């Protein structure tokens, strides 16, 4: 008898975005001609930067020539890419991060789930509420939680509410926790963390020998110069933080797949008896056993992000999506809605009107405006009463979507 991983049976319904697709497809069956505008999943819509495309085409040609063909690449990723990342994304911001501490991967979603492989089962885990569902579901799958209650909260996890009332800034847990997921700029609320807030987390983690999982997939959208882009801008973070980064949202790689994770050398976890263990070595062992790297072609595409042309083109992409976020905020707030985020992030977090539930507001927008959002409740109990709108679409679609929504609200 093949026994399944019973932890999967604890998971609530489907993963959020497939569940939304299911509802949208059901709607489209009855309304096949509805001019739908998708502001739901944070999937980019604009073409890859020319610099990345040209680099990948060149790499394909190299793969077609015996003299330049590449087989398996280095498990951690090619050093020419890791060195560019270290220089541009970290050293240029004063962060003491070396290329050898960077692990190239096929996505931050995968890495934030996979990282649990190198941690034990007895850790106390804290997540914000609302939260990117992957952090919670991967812990459920790994058996780190009990069952979910009616609000969708899993026993054993520590939920830290982030709402308009606390300015989307979590209060640090009063009881010690061992692993903390932080995502800034935040998915789903679009909030950012000040240097002081991040310093408080770093101090907390060092005091409790905890590890911060810092998901910075949206750092390219930071417009405020006072906001840190990396946790390693905070003194002490090398001793307590692992950072996840992605090319998905800045360079449009959601379908191309390239990301990276930073594990500082010297960062420690502990055996149950309290002996220190090097986390870099464990992650290196995990990756070299279970992962064969990102294709040469895609890594060349990612490298081109750091060329002068690539930098210009990426900035243009990010500006386009940020202008969409501004338009969403502007149109909805003029219509009397309370809106948050969307200034340093591609997500706008909208308070539902008249106390409507977030799934009801989702259905209203779908059925009357043909606009797809993401119900806040899908990100956790404290997301109830909110809806997330993504700025990843063309400007024309965003303008049209907002006109429809405002007309309905009016
Ligand atoms: C989202 O919509 O929250 C993102 O697309 C999730 C992701 O990047 O996996």
PDB file of C-alpha atoms and ligand atoms in Angstrom, residues 15 17 40-43 109 132 187 218 249 347 379 388, ligand 1:
ATOM      1  CA  UNK A  15      -3.705  26.922  -4.226  1.00  0.00           C
ATOM      2  CA  UNK A  17      -4.323  31.265  -8.106  1.00  0.00           C
ATOM      3  CA  UNK A  40      -5.237  39.043 -10.494  1.00  0.00           C
ATOM      4  CA  UNK A  41      -2.061  36.954 -10.438  1.00  0.00           C
ATOM      5  CA  UNK A  42       1.087  39.051 -10.526  1.00  0.00           C
ATOM      6  CA  UNK A  43       2.143  37.814 -13.932  1.00  0.00           C
ATOM      7  CA  UNK A 109       8.610  30.437  -5.179  1.00  0.00           C
ATOM      8  CA  UNK A 132       2.083  34.988   0.137  1.00  0.00           C
ATOM      9  CA  UNK A 187       2.998  40.713  -1.512  1.00  0.00           C
ATOM     10  CA  UNK A 218       9.738  43.080  -5.720  1.00  0.00           C
ATOM     11  CA  UNK A 249       8.994  40.876 -11.928  1.00  0.00           C
ATOM     12  CA  UNK A 347       0.294  45.652  -5.962  1.00  0.00           C
ATOM     13  CA  UNK A 379      -3.860  35.522   1.520  1.00  0.00           C
ATOM     14  CA  UNK A 388      -5.472  42.933  -4.347  1.00  0.00           C
TER      15      UNK A 388
HETATM   16  C1  LIG B   1       1.280  36.658  -7.067  1.00  0.00           C
HETATM   17  O1  LIG B   1       0.376  36.989  -7.825  1.00  0.00           O
HETATM   18  O2  LIG B   1       1.181  36.718  -5.836  1.00  0.00           O
HETATM   19  C2  LIG B   1       2.539  36.191  -7.688  1.00  0.00           C
HETATM   20  O3  LIG B   1       2.392  35.992  -9.055  1.00  0.00           O
HETATM   21  C3  LIG B   1       2.991  34.994  -7.056  1.00  0.00           C
HETATM   22  C4  LIG B   1       4.279  34.488  -7.561  1.00  0.00           C
HETATM   23  O4  LIG B   1       5.139  35.259  -7.984  1.00  0.00           O
HETATM   24  O5  LIG B   1       4.446  33.291  -7.493  1.00  0.00           O
END
